[in-house]
mmCIF file of C-alpha atoms in Angstrom:
data_model
loop_
_atom_site.group_PDB
_atom_site.id
_atom_site.type_symbol
_atom_site.label_atom_id
_atom_site.label_comp_id
_atom_site.label_asym_id
_atom_site.label_seq_id
_atom_site.Cartn_x
_atom_site.Cartn_y
_atom_site.Cartn_z
ATOM 1 C CA UNK A 1 -10.354 7.237 23.288
ATOM 2 C CA UNK A 2 -7.449 4.923 24.090
ATOM 3 C CA UNK A 3 -9.862 2.221 25.241
ATOM 4 C CA UNK A 4 -11.755 2.444 21.943
ATOM 5 C CA UNK A 5 -8.474 2.085 20.029
ATOM 6 C CA UNK A 6 -7.518 -0.997 22.049
ATOM 7 C CA UNK A 7 -10.942 -2.562 21.463
ATOM 8 C CA UNK A 8 -10.662 -1.851 17.736
ATOM 9 C CA UNK A 9 -7.214 -3.446 17.473
ATOM 10 C CA UNK A 10 -8.393 -6.483 19.450
ATOM 11 C CA UNK A 11 -11.214 -7.016 16.974
ATOM 12 C CA UNK A 12 -9.000 -6.301 13.945
ATOM 13 C CA UNK A 13 -5.891 -8.412 14.451
ATOM 14 C CA UNK A 14 -4.560 -7.811 10.931
ATOM 15 C CA UNK A 15 -4.609 -4.058 11.491
ATOM 16 C CA UNK A 16 -3.004 -4.621 14.906
ATOM 17 C CA UNK A 17 -0.176 -6.596 13.290
ATOM 18 C CA UNK A 18 0.390 -3.869 10.719
ATOM 19 C CA UNK A 19 0.351 -1.258 13.491
ATOM 20 C CA UNK A 20 2.974 -3.277 15.387
ATOM 21 C CA UNK A 21 5.312 -3.454 12.367
ATOM 22 C CA UNK A 22 4.781 0.251 11.702
ATOM 23 C CA UNK A 23 5.507 1.066 15.353
ATOM 24 C CA UNK A 24 8.728 -0.972 15.146
ATOM 25 C CA UNK A 25 9.753 1.008 12.057
ATOM 26 C CA UNK A 26 9.019 4.288 13.834
ATOM 27 C CA UNK A 27 11.023 3.133 16.869
ATOM 28 C CA UNK A 28 14.035 2.437 14.641
ATOM 29 C CA UNK A 29 13.640 5.867 13.058
ATOM 30 C CA UNK A 30 13.442 7.535 16.484
ATOM 31 C CA UNK A 31 16.698 5.884 17.548
ATOM 32 C CA UNK A 32 18.286 6.940 14.228
ATOM 33 C CA UNK A 33 17.258 10.551 14.784
ATOM 34 C CA UNK A 34 18.499 10.486 18.381
ATOM 35 C CA UNK A 35 21.896 8.969 17.555
ATOM 36 C CA UNK A 36 22.580 10.571 14.164
ATOM 37 C CA UNK A 37 20.386 13.126 12.401
ATOM 38 C CA UNK A 38 16.997 13.801 10.819
ATOM 39 C CA UNK A 39 17.979 12.651 7.321
ATOM 40 C CA UNK A 40 15.379 9.851 7.171
ATOM 41 C CA UNK A 41 12.461 11.615 8.851
ATOM 42 C CA UNK A 42 10.638 11.557 5.479
ATOM 43 C CA UNK A 43 10.071 7.821 6.035
ATOM 44 C CA UNK A 44 7.466 8.670 8.682
ATOM 45 C CA UNK A 45 5.509 10.736 6.128
ATOM 46 C CA UNK A 46 5.799 7.980 3.516
ATOM 47 C CA UNK A 47 4.495 5.422 6.014
ATOM 48 C CA UNK A 48 1.571 7.693 6.872
ATOM 49 C CA UNK A 49 0.715 7.911 3.161
ATOM 50 C CA UNK A 50 0.957 4.106 2.924
ATOM 51 C CA UNK A 51 -1.692 3.763 5.636
ATOM 52 C CA UNK A 52 -4.181 6.150 4.009
ATOM 53 C CA UNK A 53 -5.484 3.791 1.275
ATOM 54 C CA UNK A 54 -5.890 0.956 3.795
ATOM 55 C CA UNK A 55 -7.817 3.023 6.332
ATOM 56 C CA UNK A 56 -9.976 4.501 3.585
ATOM 57 C CA UNK A 57 -10.861 1.222 1.851
ATOM 58 C CA UNK A 58 -11.482 -0.500 5.178
ATOM 59 C CA UNK A 59 -14.005 2.229 5.979
ATOM 60 C CA UNK A 60 -15.596 1.671 2.543
ATOM 61 C CA UNK A 61 -15.779 -2.101 3.154
ATOM 62 C CA UNK A 62 -17.446 -1.637 6.542
ATOM 63 C CA UNK A 63 -20.093 0.569 4.927
ATOM 64 C CA UNK A 64 -20.463 -1.837 2.004
ATOM 65 C CA UNK A 65 -21.216 -4.714 4.390
ATOM 66 C CA UNK A 66 -23.994 -2.707 6.008
ATOM 67 C CA UNK A 67 -25.484 -1.250 2.845
ATOM 68 C CA UNK A 68 -24.225 -1.382 -0.730
ATOM 69 C CA UNK A 69 -23.268 2.014 -2.119
ATOM 70 C CA UNK A 70 -24.604 3.163 -5.459
ATOM 71 C CA UNK A 71 -22.461 2.151 -8.436
ATOM 72 C CA UNK A 72 -21.192 5.667 -9.169
ATOM 73 C CA UNK A 73 -20.252 6.342 -5.552
ATOM 74 C CA UNK A 74 -18.442 3.009 -5.255
ATOM 75 C CA UNK A 75 -16.452 3.798 -8.413
ATOM 76 C CA UNK A 76 -15.390 7.111 -6.861
ATOM 77 C CA UNK A 77 -14.325 5.308 -3.689
ATOM 78 C CA UNK A 78 -12.256 2.793 -5.655
ATOM 79 C CA UNK A 79 -10.695 5.571 -7.752
ATOM 80 C CA UNK A 80 -9.651 7.430 -4.593
ATOM 81 C CA UNK A 81 -8.148 4.211 -3.210
ATOM 82 C CA UNK A 82 -6.230 3.602 -6.450
ATOM 83 C CA UNK A 83 -4.966 7.183 -6.474
ATOM 84 C CA UNK A 84 -3.301 6.754 -3.080
ATOM 85 C CA UNK A 85 -2.452 3.042 -3.220
ATOM 86 C CA UNK A 86 0.984 3.409 -4.934
ATOM 87 C CA UNK A 87 2.197 5.196 -1.790
ATOM 88 C CA UNK A 88 2.193 1.835 0.020
ATOM 89 C CA UNK A 89 4.713 -0.110 -2.117
ATOM 90 C CA UNK A 90 6.538 3.130 -3.006
ATOM 91 C CA UNK A 91 8.542 2.990 0.243
ATOM 92 C CA UNK A 92 10.670 0.155 -1.149
ATOM 93 C CA UNK A 93 12.213 2.686 -3.555
ATOM 94 C CA UNK A 94 13.622 4.589 -0.556
ATOM 95 C CA UNK A 95 16.374 1.962 -0.488
ATOM 96 C CA UNK A 96 18.116 4.165 -3.060
ATOM 97 C CA UNK A 97 19.085 6.504 -0.219
ATOM 98 C CA UNK A 98 21.421 3.857 1.206
ATOM 99 C CA UNK A 99 24.125 4.920 -1.248
ATOM 100 C CA UNK A 100 24.504 8.182 0.692
ATOM 101 C CA UNK A 101 24.709 6.501 4.111
ATOM 102 C CA UNK A 102 28.060 6.424 5.977
ATOM 103 C CA UNK A 103 29.534 2.942 6.284
ATOM 104 C CA UNK A 104 29.139 2.756 10.050
ATOM 105 C CA UNK A 105 25.332 3.224 9.690
ATOM 106 C CA UNK A 106 24.780 1.160 6.552
ATOM 107 C CA UNK A 107 23.355 -1.996 8.135
ATOM 108 C CA UNK A 108 21.219 -0.115 10.643
ATOM 109 C CA UNK A 109 19.730 2.114 7.952
ATOM 110 C CA UNK A 110 19.211 -0.857 5.629
ATOM 111 C CA UNK A 111 17.280 -2.669 8.378
ATOM 112 C CA UNK A 112 15.289 0.461 9.182
ATOM 113 C CA UNK A 113 14.269 1.140 5.565
ATOM 114 C CA UNK A 114 13.483 -2.553 5.076
ATOM 115 C CA UNK A 115 11.142 -2.434 8.102
ATOM 116 C CA UNK A 116 9.396 0.635 6.688
ATOM 117 C CA UNK A 117 9.148 -1.106 3.299
ATOM 118 C CA UNK A 118 7.699 -4.223 4.920
ATOM 119 C CA UNK A 119 5.085 -2.133 6.722
ATOM 120 C CA UNK A 120 4.218 -0.360 3.483
ATOM 121 C CA UNK A 121 3.950 -3.550 1.446
ATOM 122 C CA UNK A 122 1.835 -5.294 4.092
ATOM 123 C CA UNK A 123 -0.621 -2.399 4.389
ATOM 124 C CA UNK A 124 -0.797 -2.304 0.594
ATOM 125 C CA UNK A 125 -1.454 -6.026 0.239
ATOM 126 C CA UNK A 126 -4.164 -5.914 2.882
ATOM 127 C CA UNK A 127 -5.876 -2.976 1.182
ATOM 128 C CA UNK A 128 -5.797 -4.863 -2.147
ATOM 129 C CA UNK A 129 -7.358 -7.839 -0.378
ATOM 130 C CA UNK A 130 -10.210 -5.632 0.809
ATOM 131 C CA UNK A 131 -10.755 -4.217 -2.697
ATOM 132 C CA UNK A 132 -10.831 -7.804 -3.969
ATOM 133 C CA UNK A 133 -13.533 -8.629 -1.427
ATOM 134 C CA UNK A 134 -15.603 -5.569 -2.307
ATOM 135 C CA UNK A 135 -15.631 -6.313 -6.042
ATOM 136 C CA UNK A 136 -16.166 -10.073 -5.608
ATOM 137 C CA UNK A 137 -18.967 -9.385 -3.122
ATOM 138 C CA UNK A 138 -20.682 -6.907 -5.431
ATOM 139 C CA UNK A 139 -20.029 -8.750 -8.724
ATOM 140 C CA UNK A 140 -17.812 -11.843 -9.096
ATOM 141 C CA UNK A 141 -14.287 -13.269 -8.694
ATOM 142 C CA UNK A 142 -13.304 -12.909 -12.354
ATOM 143 C CA UNK A 143 -14.062 -9.212 -12.374
ATOM 144 C CA UNK A 144 -12.239 -8.839 -9.058
ATOM 145 C CA UNK A 145 -9.046 -10.415 -10.451
ATOM 146 C CA UNK A 146 -9.326 -8.331 -13.627
ATOM 147 C CA UNK A 147 -9.635 -5.159 -11.560
ATOM 148 C CA UNK A 148 -6.726 -6.133 -9.315
ATOM 149 C CA UNK A 149 -4.478 -6.885 -12.299
ATOM 150 C CA UNK A 150 -5.193 -3.508 -13.875
ATOM 151 C CA UNK A 151 -4.749 -1.789 -10.523
ATOM 152 C CA UNK A 152 -1.290 -3.340 -10.178
ATOM 153 C CA UNK A 153 -0.283 -2.128 -13.643
ATOM 154 C CA UNK A 154 -1.467 1.401 -12.905
ATOM 155 C CA UNK A 155 0.223 1.284 -9.494
ATOM 156 C CA UNK A 156 3.520 0.206 -11.040
ATOM 157 C CA UNK A 157 3.299 3.235 -13.320
ATOM 158 C CA UNK A 158 2.313 5.409 -10.356
ATOM 159 C CA UNK A 159 5.420 4.336 -8.437
ATOM 160 C CA UNK A 160 7.545 5.379 -11.410
ATOM 161 C CA UNK A 161 5.827 8.777 -11.519
ATOM 162 C CA UNK A 162 6.457 9.227 -7.810
ATOM 163 C CA UNK A 163 10.105 8.199 -7.777
ATOM 164 C CA UNK A 164 11.371 9.617 -11.067
ATOM 165 C CA UNK A 165 8.839 12.322 -11.861
ATOM 166 C CA UNK A 166 8.464 13.367 -8.192
ATOM 167 C CA UNK A 167 4.676 13.563 -8.581
ATOM 168 C CA UNK A 168 2.317 13.134 -5.629
ATOM 169 C CA UNK A 169 -1.193 11.694 -5.420
ATOM 170 C CA UNK A 170 -2.735 15.109 -4.773
ATOM 171 C CA UNK A 171 -1.129 16.664 -7.860
ATOM 172 C CA UNK A 172 -4.127 15.406 -9.825
ATOM 173 C CA UNK A 173 -6.008 18.226 -8.058
ATOM 174 C CA UNK A 174 -3.277 20.844 -7.532
ATOM 175 C CA UNK A 175 -1.401 20.468 -10.846
ATOM 176 C CA UNK A 176 -3.625 18.465 -13.236
ATOM 177 C CA UNK A 177 -2.188 20.001 -16.423
ATOM 178 C CA UNK A 178 1.457 19.523 -15.457
ATOM 179 C CA UNK A 179 0.697 15.992 -14.257
ATOM 180 C CA UNK A 180 -0.988 15.133 -17.562
ATOM 181 C CA UNK A 181 2.118 16.313 -19.432
ATOM 182 C CA UNK A 182 4.318 14.272 -17.096
ATOM 183 C CA UNK A 183 2.225 11.164 -17.710
ATOM 184 C CA UNK A 184 2.336 11.725 -21.475
ATOM 185 C CA UNK A 185 6.129 11.993 -21.532
ATOM 186 C CA UNK A 186 6.526 9.015 -19.180
ATOM 187 C CA UNK A 187 4.395 6.826 -21.442
ATOM 188 C CA UNK A 188 6.982 7.395 -24.152
ATOM 189 C CA UNK A 189 9.923 6.622 -21.852
ATOM 190 C CA UNK A 190 11.281 3.036 -22.177
ATOM 191 C CA UNK A 191 12.479 3.178 -18.560
ATOM 192 C CA UNK A 192 8.916 3.915 -17.421
ATOM 193 C CA UNK A 193 7.608 0.899 -19.342
ATOM 194 C CA UNK A 194 10.267 -1.407 -17.890
ATOM 195 C CA UNK A 195 9.697 -0.047 -14.387
ATOM 196 C CA UNK A 196 5.921 -0.436 -14.690
ATOM 197 C CA UNK A 197 6.168 -4.036 -15.911
ATOM 198 C CA UNK A 198 8.660 -4.975 -13.184
ATOM 199 C CA UNK A 199 6.774 -3.399 -10.309
ATOM 200 C CA UNK A 200 3.334 -4.566 -11.452
ATOM 201 C CA UNK A 201 4.660 -8.124 -11.844
ATOM 202 C CA UNK A 202 6.162 -8.111 -8.336
ATOM 203 C CA UNK A 203 3.023 -6.572 -6.829
ATOM 204 C CA UNK A 204 0.789 -9.111 -8.549
ATOM 205 C CA UNK A 205 3.022 -12.009 -7.525
ATOM 206 C CA UNK A 206 3.095 -10.885 -3.887
ATOM 207 C CA UNK A 207 -0.649 -10.311 -3.819
ATOM 208 C CA UNK A 208 -1.343 -13.703 -5.389
ATOM 209 C CA UNK A 209 0.778 -15.401 -2.701
ATOM 210 C CA UNK A 210 -0.893 -13.277 -0.010
ATOM 211 C CA UNK A 211 -4.358 -14.121 -1.338
ATOM 212 C CA UNK A 212 -3.689 -17.866 -1.553
ATOM 213 C CA UNK A 213 -2.286 -17.907 1.981
ATOM 214 C CA UNK A 214 -5.302 -15.987 3.313
ATOM 215 C CA UNK A 215 -7.728 -18.314 1.522
ATOM 216 C CA UNK A 216 -5.954 -21.422 2.859
ATOM 217 C CA UNK A 217 -6.090 -20.039 6.402
ATOM 218 C CA UNK A 218 -9.782 -19.254 5.969
ATOM 219 C CA UNK A 219 -10.468 -22.760 4.637
ATOM 220 C CA UNK A 220 -8.470 -24.303 7.483
ATOM 221 C CA UNK A 221 -10.421 -22.300 10.052
ATOM 222 C CA UNK A 222 -13.769 -23.223 8.472
ATOM 223 C CA UNK A 223 -12.831 -26.916 8.198
ATOM 224 C CA UNK A 224 -11.643 -26.984 11.798
ATOM 225 C CA UNK A 225 -14.979 -25.818 13.198
ATOM 226 C CA UNK A 226 -17.264 -27.596 10.717
#
């Protein structure tokens, strides 16, 4: 089992890097719990949720490369990914908890939450990259960018629902009626609109930079061995 995990990480260096950053975040949390208390243990759960959309869409991409799924099934897969994706960038909002931190732990906790946020953002950006590949591979680049842009807008709104409305991804199944009411009221809230625009802009900007960097590295690698 361990050998299979090592082989997988060796053949998937991006996932290995994300696992390393996540492990560093968990190490900081472990020290925090040992020295102080369990106040920030929820960060471990939030990081787990951030990994779910990446692991799921990577599984979808591996299947898609072997055999294209039917249109309806692929749409379900992408909808499931989008439902859980906001959990990845959501961790950055946990910085709000710093206002309750004692002064002697402020810098340590700020570094710890930043490391968790970095892990969440990186897993999120990589999962978006995979969705981009799936759509571009099946259809074209224009449609891929259109889908990514709309996904970022919906994700920005999803982050607002999670932080201020305290809704979870699975509430669409467990509390669909209450969630629908929450969404309706949030759509009429100016703060929700501002939050959605801000977060979707930042997400899109970060993904664009991430995408350009990845494409340049790919071009450099191809040019080097051509």
